[in-house]
Every structure is written in C-alpha cells, then in structure tokens.
Tab-separated table of C-alpha atoms in Angstrom:
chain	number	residue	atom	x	y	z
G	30	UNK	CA	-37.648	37.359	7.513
G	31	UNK	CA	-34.168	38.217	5.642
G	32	UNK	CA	-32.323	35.303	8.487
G	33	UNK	CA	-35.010	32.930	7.768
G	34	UNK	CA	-34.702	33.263	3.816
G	35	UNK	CA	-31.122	33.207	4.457
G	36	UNK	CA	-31.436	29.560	6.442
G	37	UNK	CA	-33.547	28.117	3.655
G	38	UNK	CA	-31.204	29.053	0.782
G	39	UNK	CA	-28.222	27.504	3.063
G	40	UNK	CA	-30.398	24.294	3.689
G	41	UNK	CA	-31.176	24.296	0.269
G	42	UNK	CA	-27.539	24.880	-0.827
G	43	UNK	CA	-26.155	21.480	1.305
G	44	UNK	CA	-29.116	19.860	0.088
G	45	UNK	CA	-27.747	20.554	-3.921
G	46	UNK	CA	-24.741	19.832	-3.143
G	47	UNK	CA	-22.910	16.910	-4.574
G	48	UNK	CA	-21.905	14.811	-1.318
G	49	UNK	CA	-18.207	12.759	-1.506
G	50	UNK	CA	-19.631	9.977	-3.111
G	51	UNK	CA	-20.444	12.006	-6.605
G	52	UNK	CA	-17.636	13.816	-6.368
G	53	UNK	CA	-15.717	10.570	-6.345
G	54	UNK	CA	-17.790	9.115	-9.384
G	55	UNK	CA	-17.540	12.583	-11.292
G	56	UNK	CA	-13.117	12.010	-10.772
G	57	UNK	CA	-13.644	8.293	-11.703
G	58	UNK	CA	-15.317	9.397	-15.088
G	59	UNK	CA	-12.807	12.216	-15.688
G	60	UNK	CA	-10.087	9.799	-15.291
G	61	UNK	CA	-11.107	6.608	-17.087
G	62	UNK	CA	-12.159	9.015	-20.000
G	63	UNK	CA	-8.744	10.444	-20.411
G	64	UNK	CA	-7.136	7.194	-19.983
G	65	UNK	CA	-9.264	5.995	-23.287
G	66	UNK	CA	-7.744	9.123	-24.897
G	67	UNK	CA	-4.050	8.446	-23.914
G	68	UNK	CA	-4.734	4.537	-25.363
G	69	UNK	CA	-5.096	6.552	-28.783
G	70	UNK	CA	-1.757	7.796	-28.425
G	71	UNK	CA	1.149	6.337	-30.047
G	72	UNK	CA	3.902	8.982	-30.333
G	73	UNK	CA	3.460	12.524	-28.936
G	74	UNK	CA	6.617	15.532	-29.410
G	75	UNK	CA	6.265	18.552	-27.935
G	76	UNK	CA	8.424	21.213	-27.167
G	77	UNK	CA	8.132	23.189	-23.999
G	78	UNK	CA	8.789	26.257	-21.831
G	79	UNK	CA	9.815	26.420	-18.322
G	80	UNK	CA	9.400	28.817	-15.616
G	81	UNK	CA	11.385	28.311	-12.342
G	82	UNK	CA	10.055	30.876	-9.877
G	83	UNK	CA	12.230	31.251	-6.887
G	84	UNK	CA	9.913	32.881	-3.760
G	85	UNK	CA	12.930	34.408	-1.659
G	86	UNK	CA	14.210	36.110	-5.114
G	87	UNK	CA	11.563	36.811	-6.379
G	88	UNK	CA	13.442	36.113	-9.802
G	89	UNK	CA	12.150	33.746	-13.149
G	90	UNK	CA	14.777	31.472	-14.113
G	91	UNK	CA	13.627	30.580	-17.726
G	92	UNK	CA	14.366	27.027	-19.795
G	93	UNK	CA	13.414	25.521	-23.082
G	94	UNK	CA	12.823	21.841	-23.948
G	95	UNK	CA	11.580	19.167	-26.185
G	96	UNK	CA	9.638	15.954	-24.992
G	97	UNK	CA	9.292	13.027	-27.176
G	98	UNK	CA	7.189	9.786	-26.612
G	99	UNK	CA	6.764	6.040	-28.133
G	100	UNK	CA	4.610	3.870	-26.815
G	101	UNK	CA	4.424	1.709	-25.208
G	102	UNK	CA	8.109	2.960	-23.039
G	103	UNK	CA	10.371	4.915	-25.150
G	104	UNK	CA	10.871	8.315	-24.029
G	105	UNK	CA	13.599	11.879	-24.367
G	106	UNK	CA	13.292	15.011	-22.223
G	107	UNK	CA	15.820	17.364	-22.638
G	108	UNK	CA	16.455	21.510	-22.408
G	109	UNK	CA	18.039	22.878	-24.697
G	110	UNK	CA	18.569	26.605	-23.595
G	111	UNK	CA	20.369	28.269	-21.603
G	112	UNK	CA	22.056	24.607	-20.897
G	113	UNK	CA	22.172	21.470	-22.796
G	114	UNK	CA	20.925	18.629	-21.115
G	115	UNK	CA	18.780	15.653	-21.165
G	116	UNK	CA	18.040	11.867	-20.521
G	117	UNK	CA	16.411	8.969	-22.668
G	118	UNK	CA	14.672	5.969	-21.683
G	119	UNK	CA	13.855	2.811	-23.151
G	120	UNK	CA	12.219	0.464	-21.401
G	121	UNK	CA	14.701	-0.273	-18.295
G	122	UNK	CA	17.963	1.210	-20.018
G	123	UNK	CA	18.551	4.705	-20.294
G	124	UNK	CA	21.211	7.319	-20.720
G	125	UNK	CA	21.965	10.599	-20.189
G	126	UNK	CA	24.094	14.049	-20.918
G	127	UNK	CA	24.530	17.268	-19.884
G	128	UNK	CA	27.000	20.350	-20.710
G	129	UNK	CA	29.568	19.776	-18.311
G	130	UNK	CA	30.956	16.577	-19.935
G	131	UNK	CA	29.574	16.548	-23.414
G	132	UNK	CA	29.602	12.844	-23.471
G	133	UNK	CA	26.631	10.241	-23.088
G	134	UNK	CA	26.117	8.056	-20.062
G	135	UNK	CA	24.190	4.999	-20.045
G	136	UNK	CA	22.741	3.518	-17.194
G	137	UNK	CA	20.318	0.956	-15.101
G	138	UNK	CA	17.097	2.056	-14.012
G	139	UNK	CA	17.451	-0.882	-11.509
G	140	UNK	CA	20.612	0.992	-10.006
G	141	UNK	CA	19.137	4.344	-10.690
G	142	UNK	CA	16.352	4.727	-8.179
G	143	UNK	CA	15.680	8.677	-9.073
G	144	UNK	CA	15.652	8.007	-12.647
G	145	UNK	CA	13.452	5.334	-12.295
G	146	UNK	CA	11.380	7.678	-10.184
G	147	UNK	CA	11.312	10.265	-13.230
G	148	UNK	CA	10.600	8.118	-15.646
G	149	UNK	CA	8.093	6.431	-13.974
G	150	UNK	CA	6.117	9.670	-13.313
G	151	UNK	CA	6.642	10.865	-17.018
G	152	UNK	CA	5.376	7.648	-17.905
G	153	UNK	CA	2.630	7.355	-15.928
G	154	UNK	CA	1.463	10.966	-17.062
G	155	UNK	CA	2.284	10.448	-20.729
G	156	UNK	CA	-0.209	7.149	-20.536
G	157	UNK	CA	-2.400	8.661	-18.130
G	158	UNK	CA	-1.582	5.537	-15.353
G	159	UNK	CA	-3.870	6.836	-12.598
G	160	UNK	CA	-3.618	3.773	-10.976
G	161	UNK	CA	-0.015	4.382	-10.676
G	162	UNK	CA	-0.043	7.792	-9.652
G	163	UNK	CA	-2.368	7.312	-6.620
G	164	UNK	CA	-0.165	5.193	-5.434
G	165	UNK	CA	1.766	8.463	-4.474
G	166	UNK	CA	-0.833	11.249	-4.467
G	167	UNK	CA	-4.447	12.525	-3.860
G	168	UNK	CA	-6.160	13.112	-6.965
G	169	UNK	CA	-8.994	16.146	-6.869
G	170	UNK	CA	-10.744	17.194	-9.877
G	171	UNK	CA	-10.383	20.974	-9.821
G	172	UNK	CA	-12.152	21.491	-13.601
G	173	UNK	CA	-13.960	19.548	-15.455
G	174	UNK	CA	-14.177	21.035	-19.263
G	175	UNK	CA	-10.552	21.470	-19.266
G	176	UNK	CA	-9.663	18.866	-17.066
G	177	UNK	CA	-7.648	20.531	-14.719
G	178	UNK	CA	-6.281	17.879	-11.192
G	179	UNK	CA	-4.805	19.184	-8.141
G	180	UNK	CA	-2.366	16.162	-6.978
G	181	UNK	CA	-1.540	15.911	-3.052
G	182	UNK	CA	1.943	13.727	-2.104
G	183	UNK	CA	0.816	11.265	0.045
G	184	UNK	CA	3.094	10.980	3.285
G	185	UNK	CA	6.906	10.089	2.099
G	186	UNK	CA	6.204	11.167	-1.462
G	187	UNK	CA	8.312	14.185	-2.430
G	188	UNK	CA	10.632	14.295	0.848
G	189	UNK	CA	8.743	17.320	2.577
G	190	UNK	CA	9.404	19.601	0.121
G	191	UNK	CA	6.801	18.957	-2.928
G	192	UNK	CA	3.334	20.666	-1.689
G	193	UNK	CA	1.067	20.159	-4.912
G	194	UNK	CA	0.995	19.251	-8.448
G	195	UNK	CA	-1.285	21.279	-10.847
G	196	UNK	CA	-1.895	19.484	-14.071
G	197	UNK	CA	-3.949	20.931	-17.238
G	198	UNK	CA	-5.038	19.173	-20.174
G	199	UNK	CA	-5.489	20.021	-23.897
G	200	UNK	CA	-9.248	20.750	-24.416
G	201	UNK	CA	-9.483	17.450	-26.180
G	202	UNK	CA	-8.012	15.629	-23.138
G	203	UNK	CA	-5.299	13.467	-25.396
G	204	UNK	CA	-2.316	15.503	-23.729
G	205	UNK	CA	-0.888	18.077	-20.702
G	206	UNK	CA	-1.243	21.351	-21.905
G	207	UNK	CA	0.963	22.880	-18.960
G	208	UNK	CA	2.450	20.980	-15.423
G	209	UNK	CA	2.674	23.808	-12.292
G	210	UNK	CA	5.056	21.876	-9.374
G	211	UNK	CA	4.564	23.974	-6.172
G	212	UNK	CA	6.751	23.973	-3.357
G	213	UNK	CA	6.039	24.199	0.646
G	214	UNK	CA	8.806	27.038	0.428
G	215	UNK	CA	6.649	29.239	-2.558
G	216	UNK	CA	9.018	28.855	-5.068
G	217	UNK	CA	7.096	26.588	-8.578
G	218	UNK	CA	7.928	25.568	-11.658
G	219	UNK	CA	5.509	26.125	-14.520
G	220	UNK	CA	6.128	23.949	-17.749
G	221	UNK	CA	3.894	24.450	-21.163
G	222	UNK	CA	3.909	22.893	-24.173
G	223	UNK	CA	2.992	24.038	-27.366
G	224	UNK	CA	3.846	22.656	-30.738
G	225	UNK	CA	2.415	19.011	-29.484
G	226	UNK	CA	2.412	16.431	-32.759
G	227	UNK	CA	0.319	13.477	-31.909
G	228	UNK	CA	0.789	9.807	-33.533
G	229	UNK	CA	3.570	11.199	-36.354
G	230	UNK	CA	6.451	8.794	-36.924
G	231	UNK	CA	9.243	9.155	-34.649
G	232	UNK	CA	12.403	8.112	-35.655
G	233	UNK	CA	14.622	5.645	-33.850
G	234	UNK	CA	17.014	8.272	-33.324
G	235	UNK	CA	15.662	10.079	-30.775
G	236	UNK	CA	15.548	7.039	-28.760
C-alpha cells in the first residue's frame, strides 16, 4: 500500500513538474523584465565590498570600491583600500591607474583585448545585455522573487579556470545587489554593493 502511494505521488510529482520548455519561458520573462528595468537607468554609483576567498589558505583577502555608470557607455571601477587602483571607460577609450606608478594611462580598447573583455561584461551587466552575455554563458534562473542567475562559461570562456557566476538582484530588479565569481580551484570572490544612487547627476569628472 505505502510503495504504491509512494509511485502515485512520484507520477504525480513529474506530472507537476514544469518540463524545459516552461522553464525556458519562466528565464525569458525574468530576463526581458529586468532588461525593461535597466532601460530606466541612466546613471547608477555604488560603492562596494569585496571578499577574495582563497581555498588552499583558507584566508579572506578584503577590498573596497566604488562603481559609477552613464549611459549609454561611460563607466569607473576602482578600489580604493588597501590599494589604489582603477580604470575608466568611455565608449572605446579608456584609461587606467594603479599605486605603483601614480600616474594615468590611457589606452585603446581595440589594442586592449582584456579590457575590452571587462568592460564589455560590466557593460553588459550594468544594461542587463542578455543577449550579449549568452554569447559566453548558460543562463539558469536559480530564484525568481529576488532574481537570483547561476551563469555557466560556455567552452573557451574563462580559460578553464572560471566555474560559475552567481548574480543577485535588488528586490526591485533595477540593479546587482551582490556578484559571487567561483573558481574550479574553490577559491571566490564575493562583491556587494550598498549605497546604490540610481539616475542622480554624475559629473563629467568621474569619467
């Protein structure tokens, strides 16, 4: 009696459940929803905290950091503890510092294939380009009410070493809330904003 019951609540249980094709449709929706919220976007600062954990140390190698944004492809990233260092980009010119030198570089994204890579991605995540990004990952929706995606590297994407991308969004789905990059090795970095302004004037400055 109990394996029978057993058999019909399994049965049952495949029956309920979504097949691939609504799982798709439920990521399509999730996606083209926040890339309506992202079009309301104009400017977005944040600042942020980062987490470096290193498996075989089993250490946390901690980092602060603003993040500014213009539409439609001005952008600044830098830390700013323990070291100084950072990189704008606008449009397909950029330049860049750090604490060794003290001085500011300027360069070609052209010529500058892993900048071009990083800004791309920022980019793409800032604007939320899912078009762009499955060009180089597997998209899975892992929560719905937070969105919360699981990104895969497709073959050649992240030179063996990047294993997944966690991303988590704001409740209100207009910005990342916090970015976990695992590693096939164990070690991740965890980034989190906090303090995100939304559509306030940015000054040319920062740019």
């Amino acid at each position: 009696m109990i394996r029978r019951l057993l058999s019909v609540l399994l049965l049952l249980a495949l029956t309920l459940r979504p097949g691939p094709d609504a799982w798709a449709s439920s990521l399509d929706e999730v996606l083209a929803e926040l890339r309506r919220l992202a079009s309301t976007v104009q400017t977005l600062s944040s600042e942020f905290h980062q987490e470096k954990y290193l498996a075989l140390f089993k250490d946390m190698l901690p980092a602060e950091g603003r993040f500014h944004y213009r539409r439609p492809d001005s952008l600044r990233w830098e830390l700013t503890s323990p070291i100084t260092t950072g990189f704008v980009i606008q449009g397909k010119r950029g330049r860049r510092w750090g604490d060794d030198s003290g001085r500011e570089e300027s360069f070609d994204i052209a010529r500058q294939p892993l900048m071009g890579i990083v800004a791309g991605q920022l980019l793409a995540w800032t604007q939320a380009d899912f078009e762009r990004l499955r060009r180089d990952f597997e998209i899975f929706l892992e929560n719905r009410t937070p969105v919360v995606l699981r990104l895969v590297p497709k073959k050649g994407m992240g030179d063996g070493f990047l294993e997944r991308l966690l991303v988590f969004f704001a409740p209100d789905g207009r910005h990342v809330l916090r970015i976990e990059v695992h590693e096939q090795g164990g070690d991740f970095t965890r980034i989190t904003f906090h303090d995100t302004r939304i559509n306030e004037p940015l000054g040319d400055h920062l740019f």
